[in-house]
PDB file of C-alpha atoms in Angstrom:
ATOM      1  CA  UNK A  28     -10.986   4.506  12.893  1.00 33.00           C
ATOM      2  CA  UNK A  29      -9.362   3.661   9.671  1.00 39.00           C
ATOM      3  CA  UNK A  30     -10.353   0.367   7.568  1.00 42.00           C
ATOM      4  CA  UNK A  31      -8.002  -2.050   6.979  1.00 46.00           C
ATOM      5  CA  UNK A  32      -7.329  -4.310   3.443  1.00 46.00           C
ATOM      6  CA  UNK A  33      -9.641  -6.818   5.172  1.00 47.00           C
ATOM      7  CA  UNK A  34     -12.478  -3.707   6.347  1.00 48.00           C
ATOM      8  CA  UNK A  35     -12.359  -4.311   9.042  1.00 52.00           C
ATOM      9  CA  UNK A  36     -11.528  -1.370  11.523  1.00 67.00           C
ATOM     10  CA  UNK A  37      -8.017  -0.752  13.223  1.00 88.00           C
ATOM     11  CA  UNK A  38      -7.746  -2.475  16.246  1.00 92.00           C
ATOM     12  CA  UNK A  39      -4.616  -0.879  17.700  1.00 92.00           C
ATOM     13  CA  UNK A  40      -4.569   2.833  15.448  1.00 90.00           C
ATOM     14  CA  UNK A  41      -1.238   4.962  15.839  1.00 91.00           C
ATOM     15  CA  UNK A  42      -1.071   6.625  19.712  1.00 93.00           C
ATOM     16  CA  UNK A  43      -1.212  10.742  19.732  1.00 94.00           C
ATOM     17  CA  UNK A  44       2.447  11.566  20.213  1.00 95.00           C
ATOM     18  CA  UNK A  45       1.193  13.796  22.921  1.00 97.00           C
ATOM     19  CA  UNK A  46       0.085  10.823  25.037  1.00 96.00           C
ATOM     20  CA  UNK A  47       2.952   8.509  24.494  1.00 97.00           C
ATOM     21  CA  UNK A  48       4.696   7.610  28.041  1.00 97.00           C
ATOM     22  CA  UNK A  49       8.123   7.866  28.326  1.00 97.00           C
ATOM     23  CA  UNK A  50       9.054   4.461  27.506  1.00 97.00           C
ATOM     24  CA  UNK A  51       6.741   5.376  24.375  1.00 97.00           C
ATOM     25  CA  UNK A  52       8.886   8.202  23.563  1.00 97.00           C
ATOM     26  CA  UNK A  53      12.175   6.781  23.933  1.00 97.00           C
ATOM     27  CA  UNK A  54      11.700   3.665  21.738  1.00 97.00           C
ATOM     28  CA  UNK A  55       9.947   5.825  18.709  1.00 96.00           C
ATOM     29  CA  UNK A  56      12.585   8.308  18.897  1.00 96.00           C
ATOM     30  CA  UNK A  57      15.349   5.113  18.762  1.00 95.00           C
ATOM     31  CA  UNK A  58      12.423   3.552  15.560  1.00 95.00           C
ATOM     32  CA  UNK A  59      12.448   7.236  14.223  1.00 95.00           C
ATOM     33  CA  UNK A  60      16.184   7.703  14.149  1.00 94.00           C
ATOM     34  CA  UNK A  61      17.063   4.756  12.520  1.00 92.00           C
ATOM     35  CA  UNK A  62      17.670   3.616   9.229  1.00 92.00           C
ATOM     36  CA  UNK A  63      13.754   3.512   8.967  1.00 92.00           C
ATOM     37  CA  UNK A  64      13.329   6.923   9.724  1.00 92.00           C
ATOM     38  CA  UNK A  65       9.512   6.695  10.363  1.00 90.00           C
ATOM     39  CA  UNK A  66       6.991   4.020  12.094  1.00 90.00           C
ATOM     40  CA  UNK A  67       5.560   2.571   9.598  1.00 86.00           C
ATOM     41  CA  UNK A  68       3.575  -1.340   9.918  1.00 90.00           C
ATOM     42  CA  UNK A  69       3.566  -2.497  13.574  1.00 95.00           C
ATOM     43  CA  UNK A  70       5.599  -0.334  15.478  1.00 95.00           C
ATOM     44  CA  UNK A  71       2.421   1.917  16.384  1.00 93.00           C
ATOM     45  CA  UNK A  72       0.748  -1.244  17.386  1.00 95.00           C
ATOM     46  CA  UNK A  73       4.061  -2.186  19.052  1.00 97.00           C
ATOM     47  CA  UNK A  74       4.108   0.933  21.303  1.00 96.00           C
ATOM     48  CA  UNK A  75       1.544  -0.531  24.060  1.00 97.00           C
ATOM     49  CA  UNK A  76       4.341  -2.717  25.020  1.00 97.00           C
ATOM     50  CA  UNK A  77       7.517  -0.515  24.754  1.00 97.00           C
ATOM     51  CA  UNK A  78       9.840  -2.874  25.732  1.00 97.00           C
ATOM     52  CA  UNK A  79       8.958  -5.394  23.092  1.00 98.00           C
ATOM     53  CA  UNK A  80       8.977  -2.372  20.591  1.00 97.00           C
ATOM     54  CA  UNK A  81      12.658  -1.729  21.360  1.00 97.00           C
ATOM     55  CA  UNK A  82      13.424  -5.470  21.173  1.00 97.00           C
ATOM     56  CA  UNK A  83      11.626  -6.361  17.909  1.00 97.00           C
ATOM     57  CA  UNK A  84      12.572  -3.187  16.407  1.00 95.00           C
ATOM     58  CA  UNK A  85      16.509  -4.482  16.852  1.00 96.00           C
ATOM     59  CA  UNK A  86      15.818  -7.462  15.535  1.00 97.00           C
ATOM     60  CA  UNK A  87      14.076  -5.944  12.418  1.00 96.00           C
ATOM     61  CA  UNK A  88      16.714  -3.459  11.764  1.00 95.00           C
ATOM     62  CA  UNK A  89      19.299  -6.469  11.508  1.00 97.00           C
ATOM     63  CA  UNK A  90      16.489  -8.441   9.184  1.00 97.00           C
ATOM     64  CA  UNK A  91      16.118  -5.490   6.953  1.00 95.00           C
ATOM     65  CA  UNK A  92      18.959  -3.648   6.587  1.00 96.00           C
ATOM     66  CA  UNK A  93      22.285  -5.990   8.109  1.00 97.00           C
ATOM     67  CA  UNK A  94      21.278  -9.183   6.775  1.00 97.00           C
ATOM     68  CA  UNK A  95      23.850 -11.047   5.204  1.00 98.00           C
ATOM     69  CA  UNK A  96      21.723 -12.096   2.197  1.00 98.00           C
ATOM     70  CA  UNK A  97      21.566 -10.104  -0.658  1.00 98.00           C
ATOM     71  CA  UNK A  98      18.896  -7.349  -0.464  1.00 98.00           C
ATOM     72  CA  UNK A  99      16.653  -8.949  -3.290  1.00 98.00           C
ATOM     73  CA  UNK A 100      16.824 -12.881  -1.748  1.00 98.00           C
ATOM     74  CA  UNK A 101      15.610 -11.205   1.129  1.00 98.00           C
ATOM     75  CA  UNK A 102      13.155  -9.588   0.093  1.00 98.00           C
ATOM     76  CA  UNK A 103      12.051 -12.348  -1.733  1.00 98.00           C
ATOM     77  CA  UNK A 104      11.853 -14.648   1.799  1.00 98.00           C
ATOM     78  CA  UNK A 105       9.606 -11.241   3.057  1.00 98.00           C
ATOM     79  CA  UNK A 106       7.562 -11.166   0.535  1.00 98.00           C
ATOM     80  CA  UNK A 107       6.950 -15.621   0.658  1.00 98.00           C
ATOM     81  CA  UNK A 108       5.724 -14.325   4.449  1.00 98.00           C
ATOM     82  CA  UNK A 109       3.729 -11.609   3.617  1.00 98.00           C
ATOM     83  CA  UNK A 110       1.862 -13.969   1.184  1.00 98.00           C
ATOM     84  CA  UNK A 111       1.919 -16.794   3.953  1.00 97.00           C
ATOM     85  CA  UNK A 112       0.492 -14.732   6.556  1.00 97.00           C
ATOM     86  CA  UNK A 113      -2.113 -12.757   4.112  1.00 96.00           C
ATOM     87  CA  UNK A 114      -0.547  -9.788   5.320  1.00 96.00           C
ATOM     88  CA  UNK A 115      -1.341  -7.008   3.511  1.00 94.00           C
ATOM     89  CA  UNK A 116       0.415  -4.023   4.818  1.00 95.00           C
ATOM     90  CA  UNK A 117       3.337  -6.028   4.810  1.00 96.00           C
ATOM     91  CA  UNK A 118       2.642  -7.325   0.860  1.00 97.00           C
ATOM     92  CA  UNK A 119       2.128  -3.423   0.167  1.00 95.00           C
ATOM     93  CA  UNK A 120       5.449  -2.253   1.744  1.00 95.00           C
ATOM     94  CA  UNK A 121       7.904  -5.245   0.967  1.00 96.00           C
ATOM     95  CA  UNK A 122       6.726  -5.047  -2.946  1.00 97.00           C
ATOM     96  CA  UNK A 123       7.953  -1.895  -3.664  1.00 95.00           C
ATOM     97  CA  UNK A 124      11.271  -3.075  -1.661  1.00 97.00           C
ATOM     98  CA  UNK A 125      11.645  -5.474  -3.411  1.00 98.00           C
ATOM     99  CA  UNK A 126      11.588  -4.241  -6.771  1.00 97.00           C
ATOM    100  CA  UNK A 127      13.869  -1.524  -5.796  1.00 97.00           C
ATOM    101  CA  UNK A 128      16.280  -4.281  -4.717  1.00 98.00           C
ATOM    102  CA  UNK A 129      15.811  -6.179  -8.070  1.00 98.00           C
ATOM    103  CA  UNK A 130      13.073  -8.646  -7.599  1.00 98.00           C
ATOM    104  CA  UNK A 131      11.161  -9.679 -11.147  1.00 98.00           C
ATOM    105  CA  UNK A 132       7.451  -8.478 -10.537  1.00 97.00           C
ATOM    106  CA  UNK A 133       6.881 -11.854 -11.859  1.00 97.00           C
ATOM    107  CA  UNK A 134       8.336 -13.501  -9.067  1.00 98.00           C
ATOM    108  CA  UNK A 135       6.627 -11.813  -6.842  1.00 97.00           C
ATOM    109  CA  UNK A 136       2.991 -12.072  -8.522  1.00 96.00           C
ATOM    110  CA  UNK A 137       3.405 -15.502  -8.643  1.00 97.00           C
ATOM    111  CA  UNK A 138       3.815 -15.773  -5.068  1.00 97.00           C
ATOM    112  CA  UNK A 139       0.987 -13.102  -4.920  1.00 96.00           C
ATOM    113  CA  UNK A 140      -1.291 -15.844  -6.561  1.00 95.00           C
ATOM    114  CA  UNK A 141      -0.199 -18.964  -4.417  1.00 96.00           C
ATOM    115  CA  UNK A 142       2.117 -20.067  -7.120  1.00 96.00           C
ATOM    116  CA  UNK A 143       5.911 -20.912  -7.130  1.00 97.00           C
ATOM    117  CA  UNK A 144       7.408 -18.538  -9.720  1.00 98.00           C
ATOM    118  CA  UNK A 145       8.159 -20.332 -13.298  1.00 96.00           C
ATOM    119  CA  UNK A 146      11.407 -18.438 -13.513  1.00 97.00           C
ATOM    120  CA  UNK A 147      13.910 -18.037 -10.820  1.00 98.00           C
ATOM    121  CA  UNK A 148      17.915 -17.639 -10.825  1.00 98.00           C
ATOM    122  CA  UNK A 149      19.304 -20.505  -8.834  1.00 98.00           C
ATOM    123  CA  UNK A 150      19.490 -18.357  -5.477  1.00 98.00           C
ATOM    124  CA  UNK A 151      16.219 -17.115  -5.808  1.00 98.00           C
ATOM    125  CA  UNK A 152      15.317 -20.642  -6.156  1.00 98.00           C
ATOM    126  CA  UNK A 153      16.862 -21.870  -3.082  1.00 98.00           C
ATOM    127  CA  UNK A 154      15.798 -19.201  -0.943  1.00 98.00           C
ATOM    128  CA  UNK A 155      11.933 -19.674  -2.369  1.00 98.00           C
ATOM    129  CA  UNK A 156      12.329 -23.364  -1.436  1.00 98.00           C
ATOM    130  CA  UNK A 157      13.977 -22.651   1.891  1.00 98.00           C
ATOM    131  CA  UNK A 158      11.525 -20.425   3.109  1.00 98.00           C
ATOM    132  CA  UNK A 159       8.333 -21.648   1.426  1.00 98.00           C
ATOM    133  CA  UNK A 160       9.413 -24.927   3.233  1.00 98.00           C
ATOM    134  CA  UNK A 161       9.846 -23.183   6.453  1.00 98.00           C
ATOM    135  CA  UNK A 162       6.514 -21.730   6.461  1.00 98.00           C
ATOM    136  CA  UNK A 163       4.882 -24.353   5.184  1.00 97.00           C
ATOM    137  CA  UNK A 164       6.066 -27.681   6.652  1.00 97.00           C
ATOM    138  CA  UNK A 165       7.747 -26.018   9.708  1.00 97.00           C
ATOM    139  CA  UNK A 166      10.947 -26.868   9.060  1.00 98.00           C
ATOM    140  CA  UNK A 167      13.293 -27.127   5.998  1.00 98.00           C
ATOM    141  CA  UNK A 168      14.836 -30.391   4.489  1.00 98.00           C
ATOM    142  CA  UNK A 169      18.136 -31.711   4.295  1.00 98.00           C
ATOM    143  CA  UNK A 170      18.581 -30.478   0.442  1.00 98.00           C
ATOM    144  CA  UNK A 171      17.260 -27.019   0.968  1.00 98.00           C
ATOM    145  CA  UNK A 172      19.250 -26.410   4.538  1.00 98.00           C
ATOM    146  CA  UNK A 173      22.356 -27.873   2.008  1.00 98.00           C
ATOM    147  CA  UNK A 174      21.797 -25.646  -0.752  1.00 98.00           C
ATOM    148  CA  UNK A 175      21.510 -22.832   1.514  1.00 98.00           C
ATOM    149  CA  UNK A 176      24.509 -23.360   3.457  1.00 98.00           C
ATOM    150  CA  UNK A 177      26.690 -24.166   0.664  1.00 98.00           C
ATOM    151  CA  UNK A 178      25.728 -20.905  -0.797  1.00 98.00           C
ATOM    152  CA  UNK A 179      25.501 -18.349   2.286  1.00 98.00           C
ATOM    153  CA  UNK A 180      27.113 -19.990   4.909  1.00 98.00           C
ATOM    154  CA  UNK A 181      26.083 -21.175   8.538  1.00 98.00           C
ATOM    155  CA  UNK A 182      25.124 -16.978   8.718  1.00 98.00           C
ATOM    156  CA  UNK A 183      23.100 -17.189   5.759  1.00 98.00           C
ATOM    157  CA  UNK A 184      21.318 -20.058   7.237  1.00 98.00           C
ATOM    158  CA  UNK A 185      20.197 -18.929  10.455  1.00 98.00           C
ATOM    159  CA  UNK A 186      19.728 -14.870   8.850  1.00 98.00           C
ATOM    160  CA  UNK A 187      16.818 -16.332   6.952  1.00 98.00           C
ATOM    161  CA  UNK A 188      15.520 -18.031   9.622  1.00 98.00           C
ATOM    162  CA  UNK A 189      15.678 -14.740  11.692  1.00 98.00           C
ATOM    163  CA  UNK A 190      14.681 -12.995   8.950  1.00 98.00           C
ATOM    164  CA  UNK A 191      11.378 -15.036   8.286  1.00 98.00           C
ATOM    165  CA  UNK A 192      10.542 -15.412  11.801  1.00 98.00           C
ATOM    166  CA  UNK A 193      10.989 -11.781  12.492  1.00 98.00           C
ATOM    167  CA  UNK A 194       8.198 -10.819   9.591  1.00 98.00           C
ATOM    168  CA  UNK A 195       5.982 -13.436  10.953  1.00 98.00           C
ATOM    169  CA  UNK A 196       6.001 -11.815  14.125  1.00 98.00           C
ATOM    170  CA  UNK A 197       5.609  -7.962  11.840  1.00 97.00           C
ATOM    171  CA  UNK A 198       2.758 -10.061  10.178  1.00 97.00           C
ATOM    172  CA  UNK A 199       0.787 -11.406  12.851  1.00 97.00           C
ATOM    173  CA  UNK A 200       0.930  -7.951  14.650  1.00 97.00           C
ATOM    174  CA  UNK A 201      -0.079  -6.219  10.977  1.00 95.00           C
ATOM    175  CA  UNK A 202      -3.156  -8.250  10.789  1.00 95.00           C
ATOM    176  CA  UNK A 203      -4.435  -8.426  14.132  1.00 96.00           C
ATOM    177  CA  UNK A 204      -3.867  -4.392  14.199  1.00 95.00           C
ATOM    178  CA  UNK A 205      -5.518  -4.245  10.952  1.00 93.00           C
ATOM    179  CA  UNK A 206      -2.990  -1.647   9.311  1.00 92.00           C
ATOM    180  CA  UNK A 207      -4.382  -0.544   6.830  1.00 91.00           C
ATOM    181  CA  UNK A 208      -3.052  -0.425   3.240  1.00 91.00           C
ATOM    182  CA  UNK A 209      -2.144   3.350   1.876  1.00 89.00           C
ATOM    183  CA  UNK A 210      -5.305   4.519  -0.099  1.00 88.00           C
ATOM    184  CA  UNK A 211      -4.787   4.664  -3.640  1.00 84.00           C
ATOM    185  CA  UNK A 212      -2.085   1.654  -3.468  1.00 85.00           C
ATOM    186  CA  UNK A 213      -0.121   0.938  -6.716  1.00 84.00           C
ATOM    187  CA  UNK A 214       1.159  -1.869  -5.472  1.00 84.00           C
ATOM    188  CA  UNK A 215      -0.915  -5.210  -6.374  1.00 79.00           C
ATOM    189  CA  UNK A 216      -2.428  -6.412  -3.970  1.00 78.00           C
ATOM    190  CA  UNK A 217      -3.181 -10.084  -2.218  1.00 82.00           C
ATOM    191  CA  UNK A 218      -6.017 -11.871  -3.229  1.00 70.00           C
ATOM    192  CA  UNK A 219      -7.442 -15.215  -1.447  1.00 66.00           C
TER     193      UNK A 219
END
């Protein structure tokens, strides 16, 4: 078994291909032959319950990659769940992700170390209060729903909901799988 960020071992590793059911096979090939183009985080994990698989995978692909908030804000609302949930496999992936998209690294070590990031451009701002209220109180006030919806729209609104709920779910499946982080990680990685 392969250790995960935390050491401990992997509680659900990846399933031999040559064992996978048929229900198995059809959801990785629909994972596989998506915009993702692998299974990478939980969808190994995922694959003892196909029929969730092919659900949350949906879902996922419309977080990720159909969203209609910029690719950066979103990232950023990832990557303030990631932190949330301690998630490391999730920190590790949505990082690099998120710089790609445009992130500042110092946005996201802030949120790395617990802190709210000293500089932020207004949307980044709203979408760090939106979500970090979200996770935190369990629901968002009036100002930040406002802000939100003034900016993005009704859609906007309810996308990062769906979008933050959706890596909760990734996260709480990442760490009770205990995915492991990629030796040899350059990504920074989440201290408590």
């Amino acid at each position: 078994m392969t250790a995960s960020s935390t050491g401990a071992a992997q509680r659900l590793p990846p399933i031999d291909p040559a064992d996978w059911t048929p229900e198995q096979k059809k959801v990785a090939d629909e994972i596989v032959s998506g915009p993702r183009g692998g299974m990478p985080g939980p969808f190994n994990a995922w694959l003892r319950s196909p029929d969730l698989a092919a659900r949350f995978q949906k879902v996922g692909e419309y977080a990720r990659f159909m969203t209609s908030l910029p690719p950066a804000l979103n990232e950023l609302a990832i990557l303030l769940v990631a932190r949330d949930w301690s998630a490391a496999f999730e920190w590790y992936a949505h990082y690099q992700l998120a710089m790609k998209a445009g992130l500042s690294p110092a946005i996201a070590d802030a949120i790395a170390q617990r802190r709210r990031p000293a500089t932020m451009s207004e949307d980044e701002a709203m979408v760090y209060d939106f979500v970090h209220e979200l996770l935190q109180k369990r629901n968002v006030s009036d100002a930040a729903f406002e802000k939100v919806r003034k900016r993005f729209g009704e859609r906007g609104v309810v996308d990062l909901i769906g979008t933050a709920g959706y890596y909760v779910a990734v996260s709480m499946t990442l760490n009770v799988a205990g995915v492991p982080v990629p030796a040899g990680s350059s990504v920074p990685s989440l201290s408590d």
